[in-house]
PDB file of C-alpha atoms and ligand atoms in Angstrom:
ATOM      1  CA  UNK A   1     -37.388 -95.314  22.829  1.00  0.00           C
ATOM      2  CA  UNK A   2     -39.703 -92.293  23.415  1.00  0.00           C
ATOM      3  CA  UNK A   3     -40.033 -90.998  19.866  1.00  0.00           C
ATOM      4  CA  UNK A   4     -43.033 -88.670  19.488  1.00  0.00           C
ATOM      5  CA  UNK A   5     -43.988 -88.804  23.195  1.00  0.00           C
ATOM      6  CA  UNK A   6     -44.526 -85.579  25.115  1.00  0.00           C
ATOM      7  CA  UNK A   7     -42.791 -85.269  28.482  1.00  0.00           C
ATOM      8  CA  UNK A   8     -43.785 -82.518  30.903  1.00  0.00           C
ATOM      9  CA  UNK A   9     -41.006 -81.979  33.428  1.00  0.00           C
ATOM     10  CA  UNK A  10     -41.484 -79.619  36.352  1.00  0.00           C
ATOM     11  CA  UNK A  11     -38.219 -78.190  37.625  1.00  0.00           C
ATOM     12  CA  UNK A  12     -36.767 -79.242  34.275  1.00  0.00           C
ATOM     13  CA  UNK A  13     -34.242 -76.425  34.370  1.00  0.00           C
ATOM     14  CA  UNK A  14     -32.636 -77.444  37.689  1.00  0.00           C
ATOM     15  CA  UNK A  15     -29.736 -79.802  38.248  1.00  0.00           C
ATOM     16  CA  UNK A  16     -31.635 -83.098  38.148  1.00  0.00           C
ATOM     17  CA  UNK A  17     -34.511 -81.854  35.957  1.00  0.00           C
ATOM     18  CA  UNK A  18     -32.178 -80.603  33.231  1.00  0.00           C
ATOM     19  CA  UNK A  19     -30.388 -83.971  33.095  1.00  0.00           C
ATOM     20  CA  UNK A  20     -33.818 -85.654  32.844  1.00  0.00           C
ATOM     21  CA  UNK A  21     -34.892 -83.308  30.022  1.00  0.00           C
ATOM     22  CA  UNK A  22     -31.690 -83.994  28.064  1.00  0.00           C
ATOM     23  CA  UNK A  23     -31.966 -87.773  28.630  1.00  0.00           C
ATOM     24  CA  UNK A  24     -35.618 -88.012  27.549  1.00  0.00           C
ATOM     25  CA  UNK A  25     -34.963 -85.738  24.551  1.00  0.00           C
ATOM     26  CA  UNK A  26     -32.044 -87.966  23.525  1.00  0.00           C
ATOM     27  CA  UNK A  27     -34.635 -90.779  23.313  1.00  0.00           C
ATOM     28  CA  UNK A  28     -36.868 -88.665  21.058  1.00  0.00           C
ATOM     29  CA  UNK A  29     -39.369 -87.167  23.532  1.00  0.00           C
ATOM     30  CA  UNK A  30     -40.690 -83.649  23.015  1.00  0.00           C
ATOM     31  CA  UNK A  31     -40.089 -81.645  26.175  1.00  0.00           C
ATOM     32  CA  UNK A  32     -42.141 -79.097  28.116  1.00  0.00           C
ATOM     33  CA  UNK A  33     -40.541 -77.559  31.196  1.00  0.00           C
ATOM     34  CA  UNK A  34     -42.365 -75.774  34.022  1.00  0.00           C
ATOM     35  CA  UNK A  35     -39.883 -73.780  36.092  1.00  0.00           C
ATOM     36  CA  UNK A  36     -39.302 -70.703  38.243  1.00  0.00           C
ATOM     37  CA  UNK A  37     -35.864 -69.874  36.844  1.00  0.00           C
ATOM     38  CA  UNK A  38     -34.287 -67.176  34.780  1.00  0.00           C
ATOM     39  CA  UNK A  39     -36.008 -67.175  31.342  1.00  0.00           C
ATOM     40  CA  UNK A  40     -32.761 -66.724  29.381  1.00  0.00           C
ATOM     41  CA  UNK A  41     -31.181 -69.782  31.034  1.00  0.00           C
ATOM     42  CA  UNK A  42     -34.230 -71.900  30.158  1.00  0.00           C
ATOM     43  CA  UNK A  43     -34.325 -70.591  26.559  1.00  0.00           C
ATOM     44  CA  UNK A  44     -30.715 -71.720  26.181  1.00  0.00           C
ATOM     45  CA  UNK A  45     -31.624 -75.185  27.474  1.00  0.00           C
ATOM     46  CA  UNK A  46     -34.603 -75.370  25.086  1.00  0.00           C
ATOM     47  CA  UNK A  47     -32.305 -74.517  22.167  1.00  0.00           C
ATOM     48  CA  UNK A  48     -29.989 -77.344  23.232  1.00  0.00           C
ATOM     49  CA  UNK A  49     -32.985 -79.729  23.437  1.00  0.00           C
ATOM     50  CA  UNK A  50     -34.234 -78.664  19.977  1.00  0.00           C
ATOM     51  CA  UNK A  51     -30.788 -79.361  18.535  1.00  0.00           C
ATOM     52  CA  UNK A  52     -31.547 -83.035  19.290  1.00  0.00           C
ATOM     53  CA  UNK A  53     -34.449 -82.879  16.811  1.00  0.00           C
ATOM     54  CA  UNK A  54     -37.324 -82.627  19.314  1.00  0.00           C
ATOM     55  CA  UNK A  55     -39.786 -79.872  20.205  1.00  0.00           C
ATOM     56  CA  UNK A  56     -39.023 -78.060  23.448  1.00  0.00           C
ATOM     57  CA  UNK A  57     -40.540 -75.203  25.387  1.00  0.00           C
ATOM     58  CA  UNK A  58     -40.040 -73.687  28.828  1.00  0.00           C
ATOM     59  CA  UNK A  59     -42.839 -71.973  30.758  1.00  0.00           C
ATOM     60  CA  UNK A  60     -42.521 -69.986  33.980  1.00  0.00           C
ATOM     61  CA  UNK A  61     -45.291 -71.685  35.984  1.00  0.00           C
ATOM     62  CA  UNK A  62     -45.494 -71.915  39.770  1.00  0.00           C
ATOM     63  CA  UNK A  63     -46.409 -75.544  40.467  1.00  0.00           C
ATOM     64  CA  UNK A  64     -47.804 -74.670  43.892  1.00  0.00           C
ATOM     65  CA  UNK A  65     -50.627 -72.670  42.239  1.00  0.00           C
ATOM     66  CA  UNK A  66     -53.677 -74.859  41.503  1.00  0.00           C
ATOM     67  CA  UNK A  67     -55.339 -72.642  38.868  1.00  0.00           C
ATOM     68  CA  UNK A  68     -52.111 -71.544  37.167  1.00  0.00           C
ATOM     69  CA  UNK A  69     -51.051 -75.187  36.678  1.00  0.00           C
ATOM     70  CA  UNK A  70     -54.542 -76.157  35.473  1.00  0.00           C
ATOM     71  CA  UNK A  71     -54.477 -73.514  32.740  1.00  0.00           C
ATOM     72  CA  UNK A  72     -50.865 -74.328  31.824  1.00  0.00           C
ATOM     73  CA  UNK A  73     -51.533 -78.066  31.480  1.00  0.00           C
ATOM     74  CA  UNK A  74     -54.546 -77.259  29.242  1.00  0.00           C
ATOM     75  CA  UNK A  75     -52.305 -75.095  27.060  1.00  0.00           C
ATOM     76  CA  UNK A  76     -49.696 -77.842  26.743  1.00  0.00           C
ATOM     77  CA  UNK A  77     -52.412 -80.227  25.525  1.00  0.00           C
ATOM     78  CA  UNK A  78     -53.568 -77.598  22.997  1.00  0.00           C
ATOM     79  CA  UNK A  79     -50.058 -76.911  21.688  1.00  0.00           C
ATOM     80  CA  UNK A  80     -48.462 -80.372  21.875  1.00  0.00           C
ATOM     81  CA  UNK A  81     -51.558 -82.552  21.399  1.00  0.00           C
ATOM     82  CA  UNK A  82     -50.913 -84.775  24.447  1.00  0.00           C
ATOM     83  CA  UNK A  83     -48.928 -85.343  27.612  1.00  0.00           C
ATOM     84  CA  UNK A  84     -47.568 -88.891  27.910  1.00  0.00           C
ATOM     85  CA  UNK A  85     -44.977 -88.521  30.658  1.00  0.00           C
ATOM     86  CA  UNK A  86     -45.140 -86.323  33.755  1.00  0.00           C
ATOM     87  CA  UNK A  87     -41.969 -85.917  35.799  1.00  0.00           C
ATOM     88  CA  UNK A  88     -42.503 -83.989  39.032  1.00  0.00           C
ATOM     89  CA  UNK A  89     -39.029 -82.688  39.796  1.00  0.00           C
ATOM     90  CA  UNK A  90     -39.678 -79.113  41.020  1.00  0.00           C
ATOM     91  CA  UNK A  91     -38.506 -78.807  44.590  1.00  0.00           C
ATOM     92  CA  UNK A  92     -37.178 -76.371  47.162  1.00  0.00           C
ATOM     93  CA  UNK A  93     -35.584 -76.515  50.602  1.00  0.00           C
ATOM     94  CA  UNK A  94     -35.978 -74.071  53.521  1.00  0.00           C
ATOM     95  CA  UNK A  95     -33.947 -75.929  56.147  1.00  0.00           C
ATOM     96  CA  UNK A  96     -34.104 -75.179  59.860  1.00  0.00           C
ATOM     97  CA  UNK A  97     -34.521 -76.916  63.192  1.00  0.00           C
ATOM     98  CA  UNK A  98     -38.108 -77.775  64.101  1.00  0.00           C
ATOM     99  CA  UNK A  99     -38.009 -75.714  67.326  1.00  0.00           C
ATOM    100  CA  UNK A 100     -37.273 -72.586  65.311  1.00  0.00           C
ATOM    101  CA  UNK A 101     -38.891 -73.327  61.958  1.00  0.00           C
ATOM    102  CA  UNK A 102     -40.958 -70.449  60.622  1.00  0.00           C
ATOM    103  CA  UNK A 103     -44.490 -71.257  59.523  1.00  0.00           C
ATOM    104  CA  UNK A 104     -43.831 -69.655  56.125  1.00  0.00           C
ATOM    105  CA  UNK A 105     -40.873 -72.011  55.550  1.00  0.00           C
ATOM    106  CA  UNK A 106     -42.998 -75.049  56.343  1.00  0.00           C
ATOM    107  CA  UNK A 107     -45.806 -73.845  54.069  1.00  0.00           C
ATOM    108  CA  UNK A 108     -43.494 -72.929  51.182  1.00  0.00           C
ATOM    109  CA  UNK A 109     -41.807 -76.343  51.075  1.00  0.00           C
ATOM    110  CA  UNK A 110     -45.068 -78.276  51.392  1.00  0.00           C
ATOM    111  CA  UNK A 111     -46.599 -75.946  48.783  1.00  0.00           C
ATOM    112  CA  UNK A 112     -44.010 -76.598  46.077  1.00  0.00           C
ATOM    113  CA  UNK A 113     -42.859 -80.153  46.819  1.00  0.00           C
ATOM    114  CA  UNK A 114     -46.114 -81.823  47.855  1.00  0.00           C
ATOM    115  CA  UNK A 115     -49.003 -79.665  46.697  1.00  0.00           C
ATOM    116  CA  UNK A 116     -47.124 -78.900  43.473  1.00  0.00           C
ATOM    117  CA  UNK A 117     -46.863 -82.629  42.764  1.00  0.00           C
ATOM    118  CA  UNK A 118     -50.563 -83.050  43.589  1.00  0.00           C
ATOM    119  CA  UNK A 119     -51.540 -80.119  41.319  1.00  0.00           C
ATOM    120  CA  UNK A 120     -49.663 -81.579  38.359  1.00  0.00           C
ATOM    121  CA  UNK A 121     -51.011 -85.109  38.811  1.00  0.00           C
ATOM    122  CA  UNK A 122     -54.523 -83.738  39.390  1.00  0.00           C
ATOM    123  CA  UNK A 123     -54.555 -81.737  36.150  1.00  0.00           C
ATOM    124  CA  UNK A 124     -52.815 -84.320  33.930  1.00  0.00           C
ATOM    125  CA  UNK A 125     -54.832 -87.321  35.119  1.00  0.00           C
ATOM    126  CA  UNK A 126     -58.055 -86.585  33.155  1.00  0.00           C
ATOM    127  CA  UNK A 127     -55.948 -86.582  29.957  1.00  0.00           C
ATOM    128  CA  UNK A 128     -54.090 -89.743  30.982  1.00  0.00           C
ATOM    129  CA  UNK A 129     -57.405 -91.503  31.635  1.00  0.00           C
ATOM    130  CA  UNK A 130     -58.850 -90.364  28.299  1.00  0.00           C
ATOM    131  CA  UNK A 131     -55.829 -91.612  26.328  1.00  0.00           C
ATOM    132  CA  UNK A 132     -55.516 -94.715  28.546  1.00  0.00           C
ATOM    133  CA  UNK A 133     -51.815 -94.060  28.940  1.00  0.00           C
ATOM    134  CA  UNK A 134     -49.584 -92.130  31.281  1.00  0.00           C
ATOM    135  CA  UNK A 135     -46.263 -92.424  33.058  1.00  0.00           C
ATOM    136  CA  UNK A 136     -45.880 -90.384  36.226  1.00  0.00           C
ATOM    137  CA  UNK A 137     -42.466 -90.181  37.902  1.00  0.00           C
ATOM    138  CA  UNK A 138     -42.282 -88.241  41.157  1.00  0.00           C
ATOM    139  CA  UNK A 139     -38.969 -87.113  42.610  1.00  0.00           C
ATOM    140  CA  UNK A 140     -39.064 -87.807  46.346  1.00  0.00           C
ATOM    141  CA  UNK A 141     -35.931 -88.077  48.515  1.00  0.00           C
ATOM    142  CA  UNK A 142     -34.294 -90.389  51.042  1.00  0.00           C
ATOM    143  CA  UNK A 143     -35.181 -87.612  53.539  1.00  0.00           C
ATOM    144  CA  UNK A 144     -38.804 -88.675  53.047  1.00  0.00           C
ATOM    145  CA  UNK A 145     -37.915 -92.273  53.901  1.00  0.00           C
ATOM    146  CA  UNK A 146     -35.570 -91.883  56.863  1.00  0.00           C
ATOM    147  CA  UNK A 147     -35.995 -88.246  57.989  1.00  0.00           C
ATOM    148  CA  UNK A 148     -33.187 -85.725  58.299  1.00  0.00           C
ATOM    149  CA  UNK A 149     -32.450 -83.296  61.143  1.00  0.00           C
ATOM    150  CA  UNK A 150     -33.027 -79.707  60.042  1.00  0.00           C
ATOM    151  CA  UNK A 151     -35.400 -80.799  57.295  1.00  0.00           C
ATOM    152  CA  UNK A 152     -38.732 -81.511  59.019  1.00  0.00           C
ATOM    153  CA  UNK A 153     -40.596 -79.550  56.334  1.00  0.00           C
ATOM    154  CA  UNK A 154     -38.683 -81.124  53.443  1.00  0.00           C
ATOM    155  CA  UNK A 155     -38.865 -84.680  54.859  1.00  0.00           C
ATOM    156  CA  UNK A 156     -42.606 -84.303  55.466  1.00  0.00           C
ATOM    157  CA  UNK A 157     -43.123 -83.073  51.900  1.00  0.00           C
ATOM    158  CA  UNK A 158     -41.100 -85.928  50.406  1.00  0.00           C
ATOM    159  CA  UNK A 159     -42.775 -88.573  52.605  1.00  0.00           C
ATOM    160  CA  UNK A 160     -46.065 -87.056  51.418  1.00  0.00           C
ATOM    161  CA  UNK A 161     -44.956 -87.520  47.819  1.00  0.00           C
ATOM    162  CA  UNK A 162     -44.457 -91.240  48.517  1.00  0.00           C
ATOM    163  CA  UNK A 163     -48.025 -91.586  49.886  1.00  0.00           C
ATOM    164  CA  UNK A 164     -49.350 -89.583  46.954  1.00  0.00           C
ATOM    165  CA  UNK A 165     -47.450 -91.849  44.538  1.00  0.00           C
ATOM    166  CA  UNK A 166     -48.873 -95.049  46.017  1.00  0.00           C
ATOM    167  CA  UNK A 167     -52.485 -93.814  46.213  1.00  0.00           C
ATOM    168  CA  UNK A 168     -52.309 -92.476  42.652  1.00  0.00           C
ATOM    169  CA  UNK A 169     -50.820 -95.761  41.429  1.00  0.00           C
ATOM    170  CA  UNK A 170     -53.649 -97.744  43.076  1.00  0.00           C
ATOM    171  CA  UNK A 171     -56.349 -95.455  41.665  1.00  0.00           C
ATOM    172  CA  UNK A 172     -55.017 -95.460  38.111  1.00  0.00           C
ATOM    173  CA  UNK A 173     -53.651 -98.993  37.751  1.00  0.00           C
ATOM    174  CA  UNK A 174     -56.667-100.096  35.696  1.00  0.00           C
ATOM    175  CA  UNK A 175     -56.436 -97.070  33.405  1.00  0.00           C
ATOM    176  CA  UNK A 176     -53.086 -97.697  31.744  1.00  0.00           C
ATOM    177  CA  UNK A 177     -51.329 -95.219  34.027  1.00  0.00           C
ATOM    178  CA  UNK A 178     -48.216 -96.031  36.076  1.00  0.00           C
ATOM    179  CA  UNK A 179     -47.077 -93.825  38.945  1.00  0.00           C
ATOM    180  CA  UNK A 180     -43.696 -94.348  40.592  1.00  0.00           C
ATOM    181  CA  UNK A 181     -41.203 -92.357  42.620  1.00  0.00           C
ATOM    182  CA  UNK A 182     -37.450 -92.064  42.798  1.00  0.00           C
ATOM    183  CA  UNK A 183     -35.787 -91.239  46.093  1.00  0.00           C
ATOM    184  CA  UNK A 184     -32.363 -89.712  45.517  1.00  0.00           C
ATOM    185  CA  UNK A 185     -29.767 -89.365  48.253  1.00  0.00           C
ATOM    186  CA  UNK A 186     -27.111 -86.680  47.909  1.00  0.00           C
ATOM    187  CA  UNK A 187     -26.881 -85.632  44.265  1.00  0.00           C
ATOM    188  CA  UNK A 188     -24.388 -82.970  43.176  1.00  0.00           C
ATOM    189  CA  UNK A 189     -26.555 -79.984  42.116  1.00  0.00           C
ATOM    190  CA  UNK A 190     -26.998 -76.350  43.179  1.00  0.00           C
ATOM    191  CA  UNK A 191     -29.374 -77.544  45.921  1.00  0.00           C
ATOM    192  CA  UNK A 192     -26.533 -79.454  47.593  1.00  0.00           C
ATOM    193  CA  UNK A 193     -23.620 -77.204  46.531  1.00  0.00           C
ATOM    194  CA  UNK A 194     -22.869 -76.223  50.139  1.00  0.00           C
ATOM    195  CA  UNK A 195     -22.834 -79.897  51.230  1.00  0.00           C
ATOM    196  CA  UNK A 196     -20.537 -81.286  48.533  1.00  0.00           C
ATOM    197  CA  UNK A 197     -17.346 -80.151  50.305  1.00  0.00           C
ATOM    198  CA  UNK A 198     -18.435 -81.758  53.578  1.00  0.00           C
ATOM    199  CA  UNK A 199     -16.193 -84.839  53.804  1.00  0.00           C
ATOM    200  CA  UNK A 200     -17.968 -86.221  56.896  1.00  0.00           C
ATOM    201  CA  UNK A 201     -21.203 -86.281  54.977  1.00  0.00           C
ATOM    202  CA  UNK A 202     -19.723 -87.958  51.916  1.00  0.00           C
ATOM    203  CA  UNK A 203     -18.074 -90.468  54.267  1.00  0.00           C
ATOM    204  CA  UNK A 204     -21.524 -91.563  55.501  1.00  0.00           C
ATOM    205  CA  UNK A 205     -22.454 -92.650  51.972  1.00  0.00           C
ATOM    206  CA  UNK A 206     -21.507 -96.333  51.526  1.00  0.00           C
ATOM    207  CA  UNK A 207     -20.339 -95.593  47.950  1.00  0.00           C
ATOM    208  CA  UNK A 208     -18.234 -92.659  49.286  1.00  0.00           C
ATOM    209  CA  UNK A 209     -19.413 -90.162  46.692  1.00  0.00           C
ATOM    210  CA  UNK A 210     -22.398 -88.033  45.767  1.00  0.00           C
ATOM    211  CA  UNK A 211     -24.572 -89.143  42.865  1.00  0.00           C
ATOM    212  CA  UNK A 212     -24.799 -87.302  39.562  1.00  0.00           C
ATOM    213  CA  UNK A 213     -27.945 -85.837  37.982  1.00  0.00           C
ATOM    214  CA  UNK A 214     -27.287 -88.091  34.973  1.00  0.00           C
ATOM    215  CA  UNK A 215     -27.527 -91.213  37.162  1.00  0.00           C
ATOM    216  CA  UNK A 216     -30.945 -90.043  38.408  1.00  0.00           C
ATOM    217  CA  UNK A 217     -31.971 -89.209  34.830  1.00  0.00           C
ATOM    218  CA  UNK A 218     -31.214 -92.789  33.711  1.00  0.00           C
ATOM    219  CA  UNK A 219     -33.551 -94.105  36.425  1.00  0.00           C
ATOM    220  CA  UNK A 220     -36.286 -91.615  35.510  1.00  0.00           C
ATOM    221  CA  UNK A 221     -35.960 -92.688  31.857  1.00  0.00           C
ATOM    222  CA  UNK A 222     -36.432 -96.320  32.914  1.00  0.00           C
ATOM    223  CA  UNK A 223     -39.614 -95.449  34.844  1.00  0.00           C
ATOM    224  CA  UNK A 224     -40.887 -93.255  31.979  1.00  0.00           C
ATOM    225  CA  UNK A 225     -40.357 -95.932  29.329  1.00  0.00           C
ATOM    226  CA  UNK A 226     -41.918 -99.278  28.383  1.00  0.00           C
ATOM    227  CA  UNK A 227     -38.936-100.988  30.023  1.00  0.00           C
ATOM    228  CA  UNK A 228     -40.817-100.545  33.339  1.00  0.00           C
ATOM    229  CA  UNK A 229     -44.259-101.598  32.022  1.00  0.00           C
ATOM    230  CA  UNK A 230     -44.965-103.947  34.996  1.00  0.00           C
ATOM    231  CA  UNK A 231     -43.898-101.488  37.733  1.00  0.00           C
ATOM    232  CA  UNK A 232     -46.265 -99.135  39.551  1.00  0.00           C
ATOM    233  CA  UNK A 233     -46.509 -97.689  43.064  1.00  0.00           C
ATOM    234  CA  UNK A 234     -42.788 -98.313  43.535  1.00  0.00           C
ATOM    235  CA  UNK A 235     -40.231 -96.065  45.239  1.00  0.00           C
ATOM    236  CA  UNK A 236     -36.687 -96.621  44.031  1.00  0.00           C
ATOM    237  CA  UNK A 237     -33.822 -95.244  46.110  1.00  0.00           C
ATOM    238  CA  UNK A 238     -30.834 -93.906  44.192  1.00  0.00           C
ATOM    239  CA  UNK A 239     -28.522 -92.968  47.001  1.00  0.00           C
ATOM    240  CA  UNK A 240     -25.209 -94.850  46.959  1.00  0.00           C
ATOM    241  CA  UNK A 241     -26.677 -97.021  49.717  1.00  0.00           C
ATOM    242  CA  UNK A 242     -27.167 -94.299  52.358  1.00  0.00           C
ATOM    243  CA  UNK A 243     -30.722 -95.348  53.264  1.00  0.00           C
ATOM    244  CA  UNK A 244     -30.286 -99.129  53.145  1.00  0.00           C
TER     245      UNK A 244
HETATM  246  P1  NAD B   1     -32.492 -77.415  41.778  1.00  0.00           P
HETATM  247  O1  NAD B   1     -32.582 -76.363  42.825  1.00  0.00           O
HETATM  248  O2  NAD B   1     -31.262 -77.494  40.935  1.00  0.00           O
HETATM  249  O3  NAD B   1     -33.748 -77.288  40.795  1.00  0.00           O
HETATM  250  C1  NAD B   1     -35.042 -77.044  41.262  1.00  0.00           C
HETATM  251  C2  NAD B   1     -35.973 -76.830  40.080  1.00  0.00           C
HETATM  252  O4  NAD B   1     -37.285 -76.611  40.604  1.00  0.00           O
HETATM  253  C3  NAD B   1     -35.630 -75.609  39.227  1.00  0.00           C
HETATM  254  O5  NAD B   1     -35.899 -75.899  37.877  1.00  0.00           O
HETATM  255  C4  NAD B   1     -36.630 -74.561  39.708  1.00  0.00           C
HETATM  256  O6  NAD B   1     -36.933 -73.567  38.729  1.00  0.00           O
HETATM  257  C5  NAD B   1     -37.820 -75.449  39.987  1.00  0.00           C
HETATM  258  N1  NAD B   1     -38.789 -74.838  40.904  1.00  0.00           N
HETATM  259  C6  NAD B   1     -38.580 -74.372  42.174  1.00  0.00           C
HETATM  260  N2  NAD B   1     -39.722 -73.858  42.672  1.00  0.00           N
HETATM  261  C7  NAD B   1     -40.665 -74.026  41.701  1.00  0.00           C
HETATM  262  C8  NAD B   1     -42.050 -73.702  41.606  1.00  0.00           C
HETATM  263  N3  NAD B   1     -42.703 -73.111  42.613  1.00  0.00           N
HETATM  264  N4  NAD B   1     -42.710 -73.991  40.459  1.00  0.00           N
HETATM  265  C9  NAD B   1     -42.053 -74.582  39.423  1.00  0.00           C
HETATM  266  N5  NAD B   1     -40.764 -74.917  39.450  1.00  0.00           N
HETATM  267  C10 NAD B   1     -40.079 -74.633  40.573  1.00  0.00           C
HETATM  268  O7  NAD B   1     -32.763 -78.787  42.540  1.00  0.00           O
HETATM  269  P2  NAD B   1     -32.303 -80.287  42.205  1.00  0.00           P
HETATM  270  O8  NAD B   1     -31.181 -80.616  43.100  1.00  0.00           O
HETATM  271  O9  NAD B   1     -32.179 -80.477  40.745  1.00  0.00           O
HETATM  272  O10 NAD B   1     -33.566 -81.085  42.756  1.00  0.00           O
HETATM  273  C11 NAD B   1     -34.602 -81.532  41.910  1.00  0.00           C
HETATM  274  C12 NAD B   1     -35.555 -82.395  42.703  1.00  0.00           C
HETATM  275  O11 NAD B   1     -34.833 -83.482  43.274  1.00  0.00           O
HETATM  276  C13 NAD B   1     -36.214 -81.667  43.886  1.00  0.00           C
HETATM  277  O12 NAD B   1     -37.555 -82.108  44.022  1.00  0.00           O
HETATM  278  C14 NAD B   1     -35.392 -82.111  45.057  1.00  0.00           C
HETATM  279  O13 NAD B   1     -36.125 -82.034  46.256  1.00  0.00           O
HETATM  280  C15 NAD B   1     -35.075 -83.535  44.664  1.00  0.00           C
HETATM  281  N6  NAD B   1     -33.910 -84.098  45.340  1.00  0.00           N
HETATM  282  C16 NAD B   1     -32.678 -83.542  45.164  1.00  0.00           C
HETATM  283  C17 NAD B   1     -31.601 -84.101  45.813  1.00  0.00           C
HETATM  284  C18 NAD B   1     -30.203 -83.558  45.651  1.00  0.00           C
HETATM  285  O14 NAD B   1     -29.306 -84.048  46.358  1.00  0.00           O
HETATM  286  N7  NAD B   1     -29.965 -82.589  44.798  1.00  0.00           N
HETATM  287  C19 NAD B   1     -31.780 -85.218  46.647  1.00  0.00           C
HETATM  288  C20 NAD B   1     -33.051 -85.747  46.785  1.00  0.00           C
HETATM  289  C21 NAD B   1     -34.110 -85.179  46.120  1.00  0.00           C
END
């Protein structure tokens, strides 16, 4: 389905991002990962991706840094020849109540989740426009749709990602570029490891379970492929019904 395409996945070494990388690689896409993880862990993942017959590389790039991401995107174009799919999955949390939230925790979350997504779209877009093709998939969250106590910074960043998605989609709709977002609910990854044993929380989910990274990856694949050719500016919840 994606044979020969190049997919750049930020946060591609995390719980959801890794599942996305494996899913897109299984469809034949070459994979580039920007991450802030342990290098050895990412090298292992890249070896697993290559065993599927695709090219794969992991680069330690801080998405919140405008010039670092600009240079890195340029290097990906040089080494891989193109970027066809951009999945913005890098994200962090620094939870705390608004009355006590430290400025640095607000700035850090906005910096990675929102500005990081902007940086990546900003630097990839000139290439997308030139090749008259691009699929952008941003990973937002149900927190950005309905808010969440203790997550004012995170909810603001993810709501920002939705606005960014829609404006980008409107700007680029005539250029062969689609930009959509997914809004996961509670997905079982390291980010939510301390929540997964909370039965009250799981009870609030209409489907009575957390989602899996693989379920999110299937949705990202749909939005990254020709199967979604008539969809842009959309936000698709994948949340077991928690935000309906
Ligand atoms: P995770 O903590 O497992 O992975 C986060 C990834 O982001 C890692 O690869 C990490 O290296 C990367 N990263 C962090 N800071 C970075 C930076 N400055 N520059 C580049 N990369 C950076 O998280 P996850 O649960 O897989 O979440 C992935 C995305 O999904 C995030 O955007 C998160 O907000 C979103 N999300 C997760 C859930 C959930 O329940 N897990 C729900 C809704 C949305």
